[in-house]
Coordinates of C-alpha atoms in Angstrom, one line a residue:
Chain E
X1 CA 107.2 115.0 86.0
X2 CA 103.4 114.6 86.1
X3 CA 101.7 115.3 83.0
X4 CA 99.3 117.9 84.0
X5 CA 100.1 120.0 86.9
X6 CA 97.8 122.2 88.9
X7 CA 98.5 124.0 91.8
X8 CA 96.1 122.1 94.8
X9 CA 95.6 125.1 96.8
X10 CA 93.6 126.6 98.3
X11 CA 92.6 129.6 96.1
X12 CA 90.5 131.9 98.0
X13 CA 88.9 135.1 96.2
X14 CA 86.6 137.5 97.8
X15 CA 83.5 137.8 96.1
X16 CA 82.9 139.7 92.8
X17 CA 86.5 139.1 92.2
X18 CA 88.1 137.1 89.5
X19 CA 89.8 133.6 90.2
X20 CA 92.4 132.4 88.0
X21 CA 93.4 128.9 87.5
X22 CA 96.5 127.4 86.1
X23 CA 97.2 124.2 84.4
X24 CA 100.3 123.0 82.6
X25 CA 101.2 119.6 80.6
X26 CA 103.7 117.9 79.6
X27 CA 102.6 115.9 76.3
X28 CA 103.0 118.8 73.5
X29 CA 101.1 116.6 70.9
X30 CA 98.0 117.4 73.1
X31 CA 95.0 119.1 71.0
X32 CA 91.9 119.4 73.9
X33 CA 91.7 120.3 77.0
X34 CA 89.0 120.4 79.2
X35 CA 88.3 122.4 82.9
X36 CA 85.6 120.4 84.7
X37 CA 84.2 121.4 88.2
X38 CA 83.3 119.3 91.1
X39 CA 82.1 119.6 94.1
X40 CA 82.9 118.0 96.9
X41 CA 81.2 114.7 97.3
X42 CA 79.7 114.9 93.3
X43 CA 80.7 113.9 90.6
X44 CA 83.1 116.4 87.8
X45 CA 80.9 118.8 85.3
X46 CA 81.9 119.8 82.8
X47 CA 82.5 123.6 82.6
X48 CA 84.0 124.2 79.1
X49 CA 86.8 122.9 76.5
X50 CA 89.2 124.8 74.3
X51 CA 91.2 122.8 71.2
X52 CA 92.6 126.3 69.5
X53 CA 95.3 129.2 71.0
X54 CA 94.0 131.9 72.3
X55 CA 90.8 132.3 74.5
X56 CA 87.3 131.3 74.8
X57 CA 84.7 132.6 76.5
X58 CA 81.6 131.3 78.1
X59 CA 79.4 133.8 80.2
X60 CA 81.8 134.3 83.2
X61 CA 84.2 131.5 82.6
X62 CA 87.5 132.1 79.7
X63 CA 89.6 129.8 79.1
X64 CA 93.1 130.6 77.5
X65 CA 95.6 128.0 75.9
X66 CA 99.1 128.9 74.7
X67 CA 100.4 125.1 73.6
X68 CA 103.8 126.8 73.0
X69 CA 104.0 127.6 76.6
X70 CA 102.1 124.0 77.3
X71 CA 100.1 126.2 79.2
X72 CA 95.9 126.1 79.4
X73 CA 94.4 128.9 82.4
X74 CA 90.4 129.1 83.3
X75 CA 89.6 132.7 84.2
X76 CA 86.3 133.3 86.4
X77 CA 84.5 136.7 86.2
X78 CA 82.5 138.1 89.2
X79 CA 82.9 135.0 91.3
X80 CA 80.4 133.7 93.0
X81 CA 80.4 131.6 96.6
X82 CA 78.9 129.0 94.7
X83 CA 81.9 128.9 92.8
X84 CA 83.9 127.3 95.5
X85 CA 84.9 123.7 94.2
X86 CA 87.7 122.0 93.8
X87 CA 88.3 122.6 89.2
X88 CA 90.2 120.1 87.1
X89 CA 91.9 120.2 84.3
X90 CA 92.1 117.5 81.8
X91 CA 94.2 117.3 78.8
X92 CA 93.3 115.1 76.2
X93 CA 96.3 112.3 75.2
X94 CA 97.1 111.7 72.1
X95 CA 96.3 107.6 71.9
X96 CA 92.9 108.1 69.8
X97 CA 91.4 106.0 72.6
X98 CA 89.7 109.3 73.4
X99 CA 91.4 109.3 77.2
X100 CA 91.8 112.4 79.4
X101 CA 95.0 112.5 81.4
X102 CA 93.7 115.1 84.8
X103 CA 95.3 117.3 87.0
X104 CA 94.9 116.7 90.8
X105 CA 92.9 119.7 90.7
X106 CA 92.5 123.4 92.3
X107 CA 90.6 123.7 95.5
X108 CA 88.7 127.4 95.1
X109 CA 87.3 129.2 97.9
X110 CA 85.1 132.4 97.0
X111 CA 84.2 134.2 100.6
X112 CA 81.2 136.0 101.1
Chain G
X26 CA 71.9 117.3 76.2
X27 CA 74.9 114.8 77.2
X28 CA 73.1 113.6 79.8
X29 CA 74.9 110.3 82.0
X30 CA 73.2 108.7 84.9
X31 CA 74.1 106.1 87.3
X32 CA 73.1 103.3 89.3
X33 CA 72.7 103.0 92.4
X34 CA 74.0 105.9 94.1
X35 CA 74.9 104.5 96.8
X36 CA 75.7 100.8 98.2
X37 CA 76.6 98.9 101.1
X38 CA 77.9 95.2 100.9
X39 CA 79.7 93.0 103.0
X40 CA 83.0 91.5 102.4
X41 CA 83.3 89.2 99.7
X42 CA 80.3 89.6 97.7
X43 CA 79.7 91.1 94.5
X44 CA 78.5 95.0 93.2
X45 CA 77.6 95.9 90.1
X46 CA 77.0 99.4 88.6
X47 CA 75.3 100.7 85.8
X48 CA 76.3 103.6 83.4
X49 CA 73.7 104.5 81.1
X50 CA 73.7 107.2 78.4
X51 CA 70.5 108.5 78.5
X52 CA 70.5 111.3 75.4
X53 CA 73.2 110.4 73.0
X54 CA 74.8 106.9 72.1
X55 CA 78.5 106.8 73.5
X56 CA 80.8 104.8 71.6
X57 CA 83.3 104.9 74.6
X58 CA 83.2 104.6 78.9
X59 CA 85.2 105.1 81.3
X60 CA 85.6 103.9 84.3
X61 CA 87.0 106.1 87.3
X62 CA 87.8 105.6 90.7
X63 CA 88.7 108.1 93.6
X64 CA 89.2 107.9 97.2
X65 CA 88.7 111.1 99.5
X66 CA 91.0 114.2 99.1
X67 CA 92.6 112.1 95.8
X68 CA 92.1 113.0 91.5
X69 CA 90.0 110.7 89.4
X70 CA 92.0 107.9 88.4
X71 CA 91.1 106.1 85.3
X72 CA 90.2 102.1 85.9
X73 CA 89.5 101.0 82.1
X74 CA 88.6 102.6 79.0
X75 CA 85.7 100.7 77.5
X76 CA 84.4 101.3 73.8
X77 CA 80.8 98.9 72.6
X78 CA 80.8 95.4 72.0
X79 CA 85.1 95.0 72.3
X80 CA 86.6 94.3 75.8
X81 CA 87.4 96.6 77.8
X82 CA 91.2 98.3 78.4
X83 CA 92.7 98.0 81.8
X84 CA 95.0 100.8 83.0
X85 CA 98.2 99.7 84.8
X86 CA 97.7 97.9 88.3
X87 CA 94.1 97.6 87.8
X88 CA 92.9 93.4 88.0
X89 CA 90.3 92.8 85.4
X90 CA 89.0 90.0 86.9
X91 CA 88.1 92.4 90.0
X92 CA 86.8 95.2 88.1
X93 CA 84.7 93.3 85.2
X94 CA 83.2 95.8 82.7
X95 CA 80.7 95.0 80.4
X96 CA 79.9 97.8 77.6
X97 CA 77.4 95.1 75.2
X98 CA 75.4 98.5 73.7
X99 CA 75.8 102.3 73.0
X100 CA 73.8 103.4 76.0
X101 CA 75.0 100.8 78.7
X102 CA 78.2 99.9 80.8
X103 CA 78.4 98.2 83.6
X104 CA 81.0 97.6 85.8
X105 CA 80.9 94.6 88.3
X106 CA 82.9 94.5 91.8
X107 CA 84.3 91.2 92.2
X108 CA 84.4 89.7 95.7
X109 CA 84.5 93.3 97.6
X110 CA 87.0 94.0 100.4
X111 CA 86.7 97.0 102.5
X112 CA 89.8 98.4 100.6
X113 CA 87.8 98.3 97.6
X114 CA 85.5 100.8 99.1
X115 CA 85.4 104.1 97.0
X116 CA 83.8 106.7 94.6
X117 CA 83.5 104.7 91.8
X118 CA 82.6 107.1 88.2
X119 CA 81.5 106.2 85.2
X120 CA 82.3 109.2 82.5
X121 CA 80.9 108.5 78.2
X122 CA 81.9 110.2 75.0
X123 CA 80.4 109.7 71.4
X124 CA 82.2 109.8 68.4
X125 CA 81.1 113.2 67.2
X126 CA 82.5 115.1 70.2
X127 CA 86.2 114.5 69.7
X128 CA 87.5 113.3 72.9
X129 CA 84.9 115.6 75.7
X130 CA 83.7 113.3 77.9
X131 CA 80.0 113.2 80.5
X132 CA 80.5 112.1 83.5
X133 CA 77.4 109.9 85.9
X134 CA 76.6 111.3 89.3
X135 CA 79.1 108.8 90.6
X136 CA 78.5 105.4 93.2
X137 CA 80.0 105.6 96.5
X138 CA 80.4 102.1 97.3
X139 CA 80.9 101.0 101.1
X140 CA 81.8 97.6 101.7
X141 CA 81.6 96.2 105.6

């Protein structure tokens, strides 16, 4: 079993709708996780992280965690065709050397 | 804020020399580097874990005298392509984290290295 498991995709949303993204691990110690973007040929950004149950929002992006479930999700609000990249989720391990364990990531397409 | 770079960019080498990249913090001093690696269409996969002025972890199957990282201050890591082959030819990332942000970790633009 891999430790964090994302589905590869493609996701494809028409614009102005909302794209969900789903990421489960297998390591219930975990405490952070982490959704970063990239784009094809760049390097990951950093989109947002989330340590507590529950959701978080940032302007169009939430991010929900249920660690009972093992379970982290990144919702995105009025998607944008810029939005199409390929989103990772990383889950942070609990070694206190501070290493992120990633998913093999969700491709996302947003049409016009 | 949390600002990495890297350098160069880009670089092409023929078989059998040496490469080294740089991975600077430029706003914040990062007590810990990472070193990634990822070919097309693949995840990141983690190369070494590197934390200033202590030699650098090695994940499983990676040869550290290949892949020699050098992290001698809070700003700068390098890491140093031994004797490339064209197999060795990939997106090499550098990511950094500080001690007061847990475990979120900057990533550099990334080196594409290309070797002939």
């Amino acid at each position: 079993q891999k430790e964090v498991e994302q589905n590869s995709g493609p996701l494809s949303v028409p614009e102005g709708a909302i794209a969900s993204l789903n990421c489960t691990y297998s390591d219930r110690g975990s405490q952070s996780f982490f959704w970063y973007r990239q784009y094809s040929g760049k390097s990951p950004e950093l989109i947002m992280f989330i340590y507590s149950n529950g959701d978080k929002e940032d302007g169009r992006f939430t991010a929900q965690l249920n660690k009972a479930s093992q379970y982290v999700s990144l919702l995105i609000r009025d998607s944008q065709p810029s939005d199409s990249a390929t989103y990772l989720c990383a889950v942070g391990m609990n070694t206190g050397f501070q290493k992120l364990v990633f998913g093999t990531g969700t491709r996302l397409l947003v049409s016009p | 804020g949390a600002v990495v770079s890297q350098h160069p960019s880009r670089v092409i080498c023929k078989s059998g020399t040496s490469v080294k990249i740089e991975c600077r913090s430029l706003d914040f001093q990062a007590t810990t580097m990472f070193w990634y690696r990822q070919f097309p269409k693949q995840s990141l996969m983690l190369m070494a874990t590197s934390n200033e002025g202590s030699k650098a972890t090695y994940e499983q199957g990676v040869e550290k005298d290949k892949f020699l990282i050098n992290h001698a201050s809070l700003t700068l890591s390098t890491l140093t392509v031994t004797s490339a082959h064209p197999e060795d030819s990939s997106f090499y990332i550098c990511s950094a984290s500080s001690s007061g942000s847990t475990d979120t970790q900057y990533f550099g633009p990334g080196t594409r290295l290309t070797v002939l």
